[in-house]
Amino acid sequence: MWQSSPPGSIYDYIRVASFSIGPDGLVEQWSRRAASLFGMTSDEVVGKDPVEAFMPAELRRGARRRVGEILDGKEWTGLVPFRIPGENAARGLAEVYVMPSETETGERAAVCIVVDVRALRRIETDLAASQAIFGQSPFGFVLFGTDFTVVRANKRFATVFGGEADDHRGRTVEDYLPRPEAERLSGTLRRVLETGDAVTDLQLVGTPPGAAGRRHWSMNLYRVHSGSGRPVGIAGLATDVTQRHIAAREAASARRNLALLNEASARIGNSLDLETTARELLDVAVPGFCDLASVDLFQGLLSGEEASPGSWGRPHQESGTGSAELRRVAYASAVSDALPGGIPAARTGLGGEADGDTGPPALGSVHRYPFHSPCAVALRAGRVQDVPGGGRGFVHSTLAVPMVAHDVVVGLVQFSRTKGSEPFGERDRALATELAARAAVCIDNARLYRREHERALILQRSLLPPGDPEAAGLDIACRYLPGNTATEVGGDWFDVIELPGHRTALVIGDVMGRGLRAAVAMGELRTAVRTLALLDLEPAEVLSALDEVARGLGTPGGGERSDGFGAGGGAQWPSRAAHKSREADLSEVYLATCVYAVYDPVTRRCTFANAGHLPPVVAEPGEPARLLDVPPGMPLGVGGEPFEEVEVELREGSLLALYTDGLVESRDHPLDEGLDSFRQALAEPSQPLEDVCDHVLSTLDTRHGEDDIALLMARIQGLAPETVGDWQLPRELRSVGRARELARVQLTAWGLDELVDTTELLVSELVTNALRYGEGEIRLRLLRDRTLVCEVWDAGLVQPRRRRARDTDEGGRGLQLVGLLSAAWGSRRTPRGKTVWFELALPDGEPAPELTVEQLLSMY
């Protein structure tokens, strides 16, 4: 049956030509292939002697003899050299097969078949090279046909997949790889055959017959063509890269672990909060290290108990079994359906005291682990434990890792991986231990900080006035806002101190620095202020004395700082001990700012002294709020500069505000801007004082959390004229009687008849002392507010001193009587002398208690 030969036949690879020689020995027919082989057209050859046409000159004699023999009817086959056209007269070698023939007239002729021997030698060499590469290659070599079946495979390929090389002919990729990988390889083969684009380093995974584990191969694929360019298949070169894959996986794991540790260093411990630190640990671990994780901390640690190393992890004291109580403080999951409490404990590995059918502890719940459970063992031994039960549910690998800081177990973290993830290995155990240890140190630091922070808060709160303090002639409201939980306790404080004569001291201050030591320094300064206030000193004198106290806070023993020079005659070089002491002193310097103001409700005058603090703000009715021009002075603790006083008369209904810098200054708001906002917030001072405070705090930026905020506000309400009795008395004996009469009439007018006798007696004693020991005119003043205050003024500077009179003394018992009958008494210096005062409680309807025998005898 006749049919066309497809492209890629043998003649495409071998150069074959033909021509014929007539009876006359000349070329009679010249084929196109002959013209291509010899480089001569038919016009150049037909009718010519072939020997002359393309034989070398030195071979022509023997060639003519051969041609004669051929024309005599003899077949001949042999190698004939010829000139190669266009190759610089190079010679070729052709194998010629000459077959005698006859013409139509019976004459003898010849047909010649010529084959280029060079092409045959090249094909032979290529076959030998192909066989060497295919057979001797250390890599698996396979040739797929256009139907994607194996056409040929080498021995190395057969060694991996079994049998002999010829046994693989006709197989498909499904015979070597699991279905997903086989489908992926089939698609790649189809794409290479269709496009001709080679594919390099195609990663395949499979299990060879008889192999124990999976293997990894890297495969290069390229399309193979025939001599005519027709695709005839796809060649594949496969290399076993299992060891390289294992090494790369270990390197990637090491890089991942280093990256996790680096991330842990950056992200864990940014907060000094226990729960936040636990969540930071899980943010690093999930999903970078595991799929599920939880953190349990000992309940004793969270409640602030002081414990010796290991005591938190001791077994339950009552039953002797189980772990101590823990609280689940953090949980994280990269699995959408794995929620706390939604997966049985045996499946998640994150369970607590319950058995396998009970869910894990809910977030925030308190629980215990059974005594022999891996979690309890990990807590007691302080070592990582594997949690069994990986065959059930979707969790197949769990590590229980104790959190150890400074040889103290503070809690337990559990890491779990679900099916589809690799189980934990030794490298993972080491990483889990490192992550837990880093978090444990941060949690222990947070625990210590929380303990110090709570103590400082207790100290600070105990030193602030309880509730809203009361004062004569003032309506007072105050606010204190601590910084957020991430900031340390500050040294802000304020105080309202009652002074004699219904006067009130308003104090606000801020110790520079933070923490417990700043709070302690604040407490010492506040105590010193109250002590100095009892002495009834002027505001500038109070700050000067307070400055000395502040300077002594930073020195050993609380004394003044020494310059460190020798005590002998003249200056000497400081000793080494003195130098170290001075360095220690400088490291303990406490600086503070403070405003001390004294308000007199009778005159509505307020005297201010400032030690480096922000100026007070006053808002008078109908006027915009303004900053009082009070010289700031140097902060407390600097020393060397006197403080100035400023006296301001405040209108009825005015608003006075003292505050710390946290109210008006933050990173986002400069001080000037904050002060302007504060003054604008006091635009309506007539509102209720509590509402004014709330409006100020809601208007200004008070949620920055950078510093504590203290605000002390007072509305001026002077004593009414009818509550004040004020008289001048001449310096003569009859002034004693006059004073008793004035007191009696005034108390009767006020309806305080029950206090008349006592007041007359005590006024008589004070006026008598003023006449006997004082100087100048005498002034008597009675003030009625929450108590009754009597003041006697004179120009003398000698302060009265209470003493015990001897049996033979005729006097000296007046001040003892004042002390027994009054609620309080004292004296203070004034710019023009002194004032002696006593205070009586207003009657409450109950009869006044009578003096006991012991009290009466104490006067004698």
Tab-separated table of C-alpha atoms in Angstrom, residues 40 46 63 81 103 188 249 280 314 533 621 676 720 810:
chain	number	residue	atom	x	y	z
A	40	MET	CA	27.151	21.175	-8.556
A	46	VAL	CA	25.108	16.243	-17.112
A	63	ALA	CA	38.530	5.983	-11.206
A	81	PRO	CA	36.752	10.838	-1.906
A	103	THR	CA	19.113	1.407	-21.735
A	188	THR	CA	3.728	19.855	33.603
A	249	ARG	CA	14.292	22.243	56.246
A	280	GLU	CA	2.622	38.841	74.117
A	314	ARG	CA	3.651	22.607	95.672
A	533	ALA	CA	1.884	74.332	109.260
A	621	PRO	CA	-16.773	86.424	88.532
A	676	ASP	CA	-4.451	78.290	77.625
A	720	ALA	CA	-19.957	86.951	106.890
A	810	GLU	CA	0.573	82.156	143.204
